[in-house]
CSV table of C-alpha atoms and ligand atoms in Angstrom, one decimal:
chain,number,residue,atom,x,y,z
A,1240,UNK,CA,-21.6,-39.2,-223.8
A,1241,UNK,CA,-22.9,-42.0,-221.6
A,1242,UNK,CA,-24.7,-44.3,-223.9
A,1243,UNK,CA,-26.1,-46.7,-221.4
A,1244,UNK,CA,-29.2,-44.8,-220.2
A,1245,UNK,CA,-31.2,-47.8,-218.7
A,1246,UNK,CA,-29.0,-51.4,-217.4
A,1247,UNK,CA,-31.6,-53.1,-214.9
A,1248,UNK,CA,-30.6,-57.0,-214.8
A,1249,UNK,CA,-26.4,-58.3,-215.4
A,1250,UNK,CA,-27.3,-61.7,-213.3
A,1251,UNK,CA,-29.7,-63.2,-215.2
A,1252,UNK,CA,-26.4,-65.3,-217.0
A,1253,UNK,CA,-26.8,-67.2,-213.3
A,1254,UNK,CA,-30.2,-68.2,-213.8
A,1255,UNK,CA,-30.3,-69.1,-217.4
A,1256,UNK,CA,-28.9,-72.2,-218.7
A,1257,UNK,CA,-25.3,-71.9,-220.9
A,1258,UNK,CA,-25.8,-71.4,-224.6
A,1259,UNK,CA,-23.5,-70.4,-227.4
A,1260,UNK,CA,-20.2,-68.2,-226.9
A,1261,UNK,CA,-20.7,-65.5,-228.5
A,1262,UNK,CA,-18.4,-62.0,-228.2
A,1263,UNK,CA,-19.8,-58.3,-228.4
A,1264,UNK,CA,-19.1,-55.0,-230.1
A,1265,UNK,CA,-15.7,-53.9,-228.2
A,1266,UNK,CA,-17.3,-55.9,-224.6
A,1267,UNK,CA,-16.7,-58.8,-223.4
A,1268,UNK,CA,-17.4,-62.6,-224.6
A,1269,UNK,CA,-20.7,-63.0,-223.5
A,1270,UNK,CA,-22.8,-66.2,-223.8
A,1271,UNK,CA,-26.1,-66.7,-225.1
A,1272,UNK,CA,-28.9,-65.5,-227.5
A,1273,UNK,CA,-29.0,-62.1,-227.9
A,1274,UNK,CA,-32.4,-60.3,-229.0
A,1275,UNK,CA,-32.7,-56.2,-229.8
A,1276,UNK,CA,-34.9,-54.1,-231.3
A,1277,UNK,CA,-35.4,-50.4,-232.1
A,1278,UNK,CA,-36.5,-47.7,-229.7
A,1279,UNK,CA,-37.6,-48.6,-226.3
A,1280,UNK,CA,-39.3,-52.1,-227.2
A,1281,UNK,CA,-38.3,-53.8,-224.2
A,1282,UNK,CA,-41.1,-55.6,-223.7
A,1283,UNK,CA,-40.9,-57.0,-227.2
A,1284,UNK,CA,-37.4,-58.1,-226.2
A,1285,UNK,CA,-38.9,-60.2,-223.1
A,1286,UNK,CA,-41.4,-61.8,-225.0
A,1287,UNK,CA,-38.8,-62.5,-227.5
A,1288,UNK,CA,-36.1,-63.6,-224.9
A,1289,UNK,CA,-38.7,-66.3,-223.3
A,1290,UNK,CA,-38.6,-67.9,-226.0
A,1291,UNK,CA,-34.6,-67.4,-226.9
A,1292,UNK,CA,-33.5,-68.4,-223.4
A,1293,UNK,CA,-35.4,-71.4,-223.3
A,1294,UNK,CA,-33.4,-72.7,-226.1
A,1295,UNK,CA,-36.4,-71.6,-229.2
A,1296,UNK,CA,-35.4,-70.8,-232.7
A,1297,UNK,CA,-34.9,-67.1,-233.5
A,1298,UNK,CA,-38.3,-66.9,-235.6
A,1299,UNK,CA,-40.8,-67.4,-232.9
A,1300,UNK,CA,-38.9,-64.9,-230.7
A,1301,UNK,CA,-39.2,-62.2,-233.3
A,1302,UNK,CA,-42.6,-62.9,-234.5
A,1303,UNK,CA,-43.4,-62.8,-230.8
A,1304,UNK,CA,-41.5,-59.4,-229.9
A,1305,UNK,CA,-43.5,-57.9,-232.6
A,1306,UNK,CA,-46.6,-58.7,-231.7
A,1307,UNK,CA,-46.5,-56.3,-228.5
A,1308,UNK,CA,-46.4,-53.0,-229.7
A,1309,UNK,CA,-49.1,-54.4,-232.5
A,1310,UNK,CA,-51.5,-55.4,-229.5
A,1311,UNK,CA,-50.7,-52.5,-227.9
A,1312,UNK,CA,-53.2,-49.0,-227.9
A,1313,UNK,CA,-50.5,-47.3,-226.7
A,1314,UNK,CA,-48.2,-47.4,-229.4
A,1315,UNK,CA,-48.9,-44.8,-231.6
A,1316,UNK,CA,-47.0,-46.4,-235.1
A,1317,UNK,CA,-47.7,-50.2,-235.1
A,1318,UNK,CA,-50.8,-52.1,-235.2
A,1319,UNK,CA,-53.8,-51.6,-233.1
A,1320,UNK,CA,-54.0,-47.7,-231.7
A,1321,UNK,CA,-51.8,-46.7,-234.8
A,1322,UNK,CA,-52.2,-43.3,-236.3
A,1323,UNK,CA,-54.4,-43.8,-239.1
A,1324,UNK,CA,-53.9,-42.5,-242.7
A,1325,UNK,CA,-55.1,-39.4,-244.2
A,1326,UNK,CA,-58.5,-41.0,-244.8
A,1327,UNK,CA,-59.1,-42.0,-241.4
A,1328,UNK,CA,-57.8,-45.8,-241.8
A,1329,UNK,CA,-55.2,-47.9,-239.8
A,1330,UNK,CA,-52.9,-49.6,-242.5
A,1331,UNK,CA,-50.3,-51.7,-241.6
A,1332,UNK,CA,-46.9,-53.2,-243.1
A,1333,UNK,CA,-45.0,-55.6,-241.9
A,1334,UNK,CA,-42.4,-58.4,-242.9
A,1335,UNK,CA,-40.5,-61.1,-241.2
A,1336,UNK,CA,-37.0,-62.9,-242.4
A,1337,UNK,CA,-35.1,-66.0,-241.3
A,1338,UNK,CA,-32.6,-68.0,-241.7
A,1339,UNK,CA,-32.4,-69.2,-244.8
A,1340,UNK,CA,-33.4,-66.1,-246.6
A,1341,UNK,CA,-37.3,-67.2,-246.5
A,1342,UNK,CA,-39.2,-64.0,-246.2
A,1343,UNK,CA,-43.3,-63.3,-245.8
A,1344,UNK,CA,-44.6,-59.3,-246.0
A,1345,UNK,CA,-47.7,-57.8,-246.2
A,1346,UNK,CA,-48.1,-54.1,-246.9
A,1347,UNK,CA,-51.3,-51.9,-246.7
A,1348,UNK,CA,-53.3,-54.6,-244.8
A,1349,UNK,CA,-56.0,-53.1,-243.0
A,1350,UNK,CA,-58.8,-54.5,-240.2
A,1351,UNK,CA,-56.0,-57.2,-238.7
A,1352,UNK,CA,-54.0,-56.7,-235.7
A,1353,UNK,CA,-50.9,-59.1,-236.0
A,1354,UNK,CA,-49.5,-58.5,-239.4
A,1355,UNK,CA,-46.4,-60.1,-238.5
A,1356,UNK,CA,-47.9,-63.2,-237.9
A,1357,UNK,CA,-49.7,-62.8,-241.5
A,1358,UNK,CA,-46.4,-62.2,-242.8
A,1359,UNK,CA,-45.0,-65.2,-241.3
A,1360,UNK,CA,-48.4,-67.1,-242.8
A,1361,UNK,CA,-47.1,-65.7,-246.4
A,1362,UNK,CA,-43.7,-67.0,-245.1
A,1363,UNK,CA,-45.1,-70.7,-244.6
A,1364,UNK,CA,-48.3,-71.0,-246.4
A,1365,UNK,CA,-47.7,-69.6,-249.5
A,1366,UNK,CA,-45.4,-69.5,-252.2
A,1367,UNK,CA,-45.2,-65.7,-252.8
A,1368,UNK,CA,-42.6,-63.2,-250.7
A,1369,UNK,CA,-45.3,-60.4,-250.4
A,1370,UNK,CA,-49.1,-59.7,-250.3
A,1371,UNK,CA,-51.1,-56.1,-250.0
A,1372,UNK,CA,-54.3,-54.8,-249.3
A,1373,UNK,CA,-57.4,-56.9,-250.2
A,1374,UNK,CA,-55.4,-60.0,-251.2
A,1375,UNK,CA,-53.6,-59.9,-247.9
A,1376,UNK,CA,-56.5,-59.6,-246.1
A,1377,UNK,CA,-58.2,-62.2,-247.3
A,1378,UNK,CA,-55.0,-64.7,-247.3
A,1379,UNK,CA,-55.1,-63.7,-243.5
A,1380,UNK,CA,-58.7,-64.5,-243.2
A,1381,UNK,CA,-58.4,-67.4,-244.7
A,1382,UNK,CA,-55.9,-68.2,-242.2
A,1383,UNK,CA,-57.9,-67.7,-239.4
A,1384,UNK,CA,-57.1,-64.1,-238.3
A,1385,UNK,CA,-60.0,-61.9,-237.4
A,1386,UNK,CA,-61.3,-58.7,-238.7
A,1387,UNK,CA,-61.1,-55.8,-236.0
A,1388,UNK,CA,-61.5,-52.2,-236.0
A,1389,UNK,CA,-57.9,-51.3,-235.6
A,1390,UNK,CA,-58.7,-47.4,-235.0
A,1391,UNK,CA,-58.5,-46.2,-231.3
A,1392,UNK,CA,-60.7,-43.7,-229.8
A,1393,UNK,CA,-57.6,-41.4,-229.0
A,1394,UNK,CA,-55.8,-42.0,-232.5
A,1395,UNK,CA,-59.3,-41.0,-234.2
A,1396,UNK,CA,-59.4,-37.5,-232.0
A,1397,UNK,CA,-55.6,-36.9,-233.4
A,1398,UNK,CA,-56.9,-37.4,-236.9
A,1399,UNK,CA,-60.0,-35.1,-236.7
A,1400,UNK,CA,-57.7,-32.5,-235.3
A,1401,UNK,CA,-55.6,-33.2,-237.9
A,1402,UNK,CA,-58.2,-32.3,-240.5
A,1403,UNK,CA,-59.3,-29.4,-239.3
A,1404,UNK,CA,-55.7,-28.0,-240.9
A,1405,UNK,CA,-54.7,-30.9,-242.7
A,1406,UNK,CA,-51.0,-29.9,-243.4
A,1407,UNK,CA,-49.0,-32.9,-244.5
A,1408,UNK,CA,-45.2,-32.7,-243.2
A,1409,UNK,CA,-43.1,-32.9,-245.6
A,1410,UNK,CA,-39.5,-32.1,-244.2
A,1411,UNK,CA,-40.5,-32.9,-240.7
A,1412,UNK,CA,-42.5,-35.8,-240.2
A,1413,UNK,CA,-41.5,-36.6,-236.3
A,1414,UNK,CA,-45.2,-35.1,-235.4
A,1415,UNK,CA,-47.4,-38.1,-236.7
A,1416,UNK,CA,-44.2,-40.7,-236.5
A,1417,UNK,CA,-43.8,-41.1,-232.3
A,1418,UNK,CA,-40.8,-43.2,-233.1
A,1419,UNK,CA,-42.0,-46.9,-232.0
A,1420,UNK,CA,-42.2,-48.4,-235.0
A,1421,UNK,CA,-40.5,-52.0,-234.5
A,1422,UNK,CA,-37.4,-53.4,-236.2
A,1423,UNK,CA,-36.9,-56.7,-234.0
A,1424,UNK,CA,-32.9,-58.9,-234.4
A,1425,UNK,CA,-32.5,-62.1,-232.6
A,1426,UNK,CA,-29.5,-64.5,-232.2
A,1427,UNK,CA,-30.8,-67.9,-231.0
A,1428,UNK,CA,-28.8,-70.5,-228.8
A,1429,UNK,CA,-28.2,-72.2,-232.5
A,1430,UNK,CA,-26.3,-69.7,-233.7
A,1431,UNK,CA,-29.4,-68.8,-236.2
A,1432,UNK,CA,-30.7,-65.2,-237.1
A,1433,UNK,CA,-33.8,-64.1,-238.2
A,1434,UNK,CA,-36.0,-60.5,-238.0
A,1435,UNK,CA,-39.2,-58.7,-238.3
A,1436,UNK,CA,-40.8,-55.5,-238.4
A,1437,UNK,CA,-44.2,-53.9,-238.1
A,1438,UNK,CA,-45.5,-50.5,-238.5
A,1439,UNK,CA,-49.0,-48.2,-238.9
A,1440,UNK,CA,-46.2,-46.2,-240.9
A,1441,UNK,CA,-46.2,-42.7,-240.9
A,1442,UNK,CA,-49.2,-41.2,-239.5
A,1443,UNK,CA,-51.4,-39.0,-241.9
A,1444,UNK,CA,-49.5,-40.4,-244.5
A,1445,UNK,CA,-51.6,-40.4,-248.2
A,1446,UNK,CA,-54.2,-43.5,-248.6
A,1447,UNK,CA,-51.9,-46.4,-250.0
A,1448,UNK,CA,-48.6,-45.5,-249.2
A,1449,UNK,CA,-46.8,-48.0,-248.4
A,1450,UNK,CA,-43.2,-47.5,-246.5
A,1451,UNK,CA,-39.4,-49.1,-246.2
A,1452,UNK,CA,-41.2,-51.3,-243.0
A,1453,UNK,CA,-42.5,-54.5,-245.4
A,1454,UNK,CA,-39.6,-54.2,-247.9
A,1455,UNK,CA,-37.1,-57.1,-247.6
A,1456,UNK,CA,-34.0,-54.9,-248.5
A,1457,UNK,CA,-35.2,-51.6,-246.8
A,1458,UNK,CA,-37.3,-52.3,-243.5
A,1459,UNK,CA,-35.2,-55.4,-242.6
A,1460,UNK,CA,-32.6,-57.8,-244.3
A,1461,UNK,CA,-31.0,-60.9,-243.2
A,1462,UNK,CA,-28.1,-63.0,-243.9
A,1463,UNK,CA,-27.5,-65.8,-241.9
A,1464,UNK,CA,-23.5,-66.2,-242.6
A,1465,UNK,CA,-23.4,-62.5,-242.1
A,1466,UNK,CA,-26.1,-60.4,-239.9
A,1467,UNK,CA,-29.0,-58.9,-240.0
A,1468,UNK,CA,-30.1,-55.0,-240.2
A,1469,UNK,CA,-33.6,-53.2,-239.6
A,1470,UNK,CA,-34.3,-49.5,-239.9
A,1471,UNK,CA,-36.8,-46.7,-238.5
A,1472,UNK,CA,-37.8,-43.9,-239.5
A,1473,UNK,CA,-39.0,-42.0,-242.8
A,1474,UNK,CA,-39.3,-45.3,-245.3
A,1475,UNK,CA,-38.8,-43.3,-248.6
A,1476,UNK,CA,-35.5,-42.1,-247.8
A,1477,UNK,CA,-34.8,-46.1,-246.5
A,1478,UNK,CA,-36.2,-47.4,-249.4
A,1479,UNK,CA,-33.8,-44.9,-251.7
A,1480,UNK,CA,-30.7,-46.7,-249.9
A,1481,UNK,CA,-31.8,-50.2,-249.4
A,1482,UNK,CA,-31.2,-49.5,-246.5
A,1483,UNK,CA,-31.2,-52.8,-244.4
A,1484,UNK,CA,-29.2,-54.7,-247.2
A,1485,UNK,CA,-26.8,-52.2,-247.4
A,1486,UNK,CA,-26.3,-52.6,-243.7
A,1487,UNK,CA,-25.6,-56.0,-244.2
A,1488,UNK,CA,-22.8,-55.7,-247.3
A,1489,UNK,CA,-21.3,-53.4,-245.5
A,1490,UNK,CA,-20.6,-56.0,-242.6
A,1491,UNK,CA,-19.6,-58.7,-245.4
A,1492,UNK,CA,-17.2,-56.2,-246.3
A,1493,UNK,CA,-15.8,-55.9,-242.8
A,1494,UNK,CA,-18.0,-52.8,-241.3
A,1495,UNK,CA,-18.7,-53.7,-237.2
A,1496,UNK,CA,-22.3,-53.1,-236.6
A,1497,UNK,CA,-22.5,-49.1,-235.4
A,1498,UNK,CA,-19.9,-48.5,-238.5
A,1499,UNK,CA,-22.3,-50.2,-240.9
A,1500,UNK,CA,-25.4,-48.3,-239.6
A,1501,UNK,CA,-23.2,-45.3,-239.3
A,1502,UNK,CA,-22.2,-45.5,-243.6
A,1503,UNK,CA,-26.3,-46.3,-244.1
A,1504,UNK,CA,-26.7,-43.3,-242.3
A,1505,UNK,CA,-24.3,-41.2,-244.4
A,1506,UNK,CA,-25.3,-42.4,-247.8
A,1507,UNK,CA,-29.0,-40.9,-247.0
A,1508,UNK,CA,-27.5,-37.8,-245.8
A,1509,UNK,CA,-25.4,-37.6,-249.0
A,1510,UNK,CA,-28.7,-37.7,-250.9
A,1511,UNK,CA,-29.8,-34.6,-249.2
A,1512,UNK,CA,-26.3,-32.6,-249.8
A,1513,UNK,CA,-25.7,-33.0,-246.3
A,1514,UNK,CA,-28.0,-31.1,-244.7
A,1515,UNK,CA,-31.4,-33.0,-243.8
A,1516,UNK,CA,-33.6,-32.8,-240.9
A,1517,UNK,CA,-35.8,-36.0,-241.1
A,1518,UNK,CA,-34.9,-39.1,-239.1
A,1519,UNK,CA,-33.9,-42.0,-240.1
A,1520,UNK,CA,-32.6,-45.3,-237.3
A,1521,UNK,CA,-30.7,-48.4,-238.0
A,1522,UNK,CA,-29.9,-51.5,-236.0
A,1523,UNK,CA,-27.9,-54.1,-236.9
A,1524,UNK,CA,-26.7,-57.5,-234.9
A,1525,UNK,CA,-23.8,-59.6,-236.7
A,1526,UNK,CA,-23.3,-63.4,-236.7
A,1527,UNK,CA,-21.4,-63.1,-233.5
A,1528,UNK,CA,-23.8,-61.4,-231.6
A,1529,UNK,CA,-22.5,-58.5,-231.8
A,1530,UNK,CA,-24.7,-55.2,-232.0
A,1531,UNK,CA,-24.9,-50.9,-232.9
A,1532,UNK,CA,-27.1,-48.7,-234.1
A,1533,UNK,CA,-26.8,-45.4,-235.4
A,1534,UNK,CA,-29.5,-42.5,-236.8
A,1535,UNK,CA,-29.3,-39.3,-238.8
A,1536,UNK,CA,-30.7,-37.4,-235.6
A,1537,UNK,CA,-30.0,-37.9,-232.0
A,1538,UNK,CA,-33.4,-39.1,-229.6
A,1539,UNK,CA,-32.7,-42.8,-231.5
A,1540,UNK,CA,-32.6,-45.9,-228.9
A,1541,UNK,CA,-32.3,-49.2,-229.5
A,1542,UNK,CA,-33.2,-51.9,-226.3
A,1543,UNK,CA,-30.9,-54.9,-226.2
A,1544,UNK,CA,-31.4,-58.3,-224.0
A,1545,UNK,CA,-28.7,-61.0,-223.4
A,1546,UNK,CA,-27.5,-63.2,-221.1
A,1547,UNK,CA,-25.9,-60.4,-218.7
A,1548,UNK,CA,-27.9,-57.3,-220.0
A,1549,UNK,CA,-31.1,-55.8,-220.3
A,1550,UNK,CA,-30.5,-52.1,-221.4
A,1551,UNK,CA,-31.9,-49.2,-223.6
A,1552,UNK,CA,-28.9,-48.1,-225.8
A,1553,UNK,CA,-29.2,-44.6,-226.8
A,1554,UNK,CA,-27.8,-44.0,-230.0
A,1555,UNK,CA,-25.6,-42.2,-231.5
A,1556,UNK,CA,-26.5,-39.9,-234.1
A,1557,UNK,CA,-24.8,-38.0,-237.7
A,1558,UNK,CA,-26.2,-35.0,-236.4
A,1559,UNK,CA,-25.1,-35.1,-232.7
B,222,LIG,N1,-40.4,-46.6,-241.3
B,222,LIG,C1,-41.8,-46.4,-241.0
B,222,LIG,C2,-42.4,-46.0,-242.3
B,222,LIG,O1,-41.9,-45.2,-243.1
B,222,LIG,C3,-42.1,-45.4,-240.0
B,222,LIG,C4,-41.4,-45.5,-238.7
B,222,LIG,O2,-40.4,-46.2,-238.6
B,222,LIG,O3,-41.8,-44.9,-237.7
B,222,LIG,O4,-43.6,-46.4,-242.6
């Protein structure tokens, strides 16, 4: 199978000043910060790349990746224009990691567009890991963010439809889930990692729920002598696995970054006997900037940005 769908720029190493050497998943040594993220979020990756290539730490660039799908209508699964939940509301969850294992989430926040950058707040101005509904919202508002009605016109027609027969998918959830919720990896020129991720979670989903995306351990994990993982997808059977940190002990112990997804992959299949048909994407980046992915279903993509590429990666997949 040709997994490079999508390679638009291999000279931007020319225009870029030299950073660190570092050598890629069976390519070749490549220098510079590296920066991907799951599904086609590569405009994340250029927001997070100006600050990588310009020499800024790994933090900013992934807060910053993450906040374009939040401010974006479009995007069905994060932040503003996010599906909403059974009772008509936009929640969001969303964490951020760097490092030196400090971590800020915030799950079930509602009426705040950039919950990774409240998540980074908890990260910096607090002394807690995680906040949730009416105590994150506050903490963000006394942090200057701004209450705003997060639900589009368009998502709110999708959830009246919705209720006219409101099923809730159980086995299938791909329907309300349109796949662009954002796990975001970045290498800086320091030889630092650090991630984030931010969903509306699944659409439709019951008032309250709260999925893998703000769990350090399930939506995203880092460790700085090691990697760092992040996963998509349906957060319960994430969350089952610990699925981000198992990512990551299974590179301490030697795994390359698709192999380690790929295992992740298998122990959630495992808990279904083997036969499953929900979806579930990981993405991991090592301490040497290398990178893989790997879901339970094929249609998973990943977009990466270094030095010489800018590419959507379609995945591979346990189910072909
Ligand atoms: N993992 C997210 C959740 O379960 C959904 C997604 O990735 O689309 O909330």
């Amino acid at each position: 199978m040709d997994r490079k769908i999508f390679l638009k720029t291999s000279l931007l190493g020319a225009l870029l000043p030299a950073g660190r050497k570092f050598s890629f998943s069976g390519q070749a040594e490549a220098e510079g910060p590296v920066v991907i993220s799951t599904w086609d979020n590569r405009k994340a990756n250029s927001a997070a790349w100006e600050i990588l290539s310009g020499g800024g730490p790994a933090l900013d660039a992934v807060e910053a990746g993450a906040r374009v799908p939040e401010a974006d209508p479009g995007d069905r699964s994060v932040g503003y224009g996010g599906y909403p939940d059974r009772t008509g509301k936009v929640t969001l969850d969303a964490c951020i990691m760097n490092h030196e294992s400090r971590c800020g989430s915030v799950a079930f926040l509602l009426d705040i567009k950039h919950a990774v950058s409240v998540a980074r707040k908890v990260l910096e101005n607090s002394p807690h890991v995680m906040m949730v509904g009416e105590g994150a919202q506050q903490f963000a508002l006394d942090n200057g963010f701004k209450k705003e009605n997060l639900l589009t016109e368009e998502a709110r027609q999708v959830w009246l439809n919705w209720k006219k027969n409101p099923e809730y998918p159980v086995t299938s959830w791909d329907q309300y889930m349109n796949h662009d919720t954002i796990g975001i990896l970045a290498l800086d020129r320091q030889g630092n990692l650090s991630g984030a991720c931010t969903t509306s979670g699944i659409g439709m989903k019951m008032h309250g729920r709260v999925g893998d995306s703000p769990l350090i351990g399930a939506g995203l994990f880092v460790d700085n002598d090691i990697g760092a993982a992040a996963a998509t997808g349906v957060g319960e059977e994430v969350i089952r696995v610990a699925g981000s940190h198992l990512v990551v002990e299974l590179m301490r112990h030697g795994a390359s970054p698709t192999d380690a997804c790929r295992r992740a992959v298998e122990r959630i299949v495992n808990n279904h006997g083997g036969a499953m048909d929900g979806q579930v994407g990981f993405l991991a980046l090592n301490k040497k900037g290398a990178y893989g992915g790997y879901a339970i279903q094929s249609g998973y993509s990943y977009a990466v940005r270094t030095l010489q590429q800018e590419e959507l990666i379609s995945s591979e997949s346990w189910f072909g």
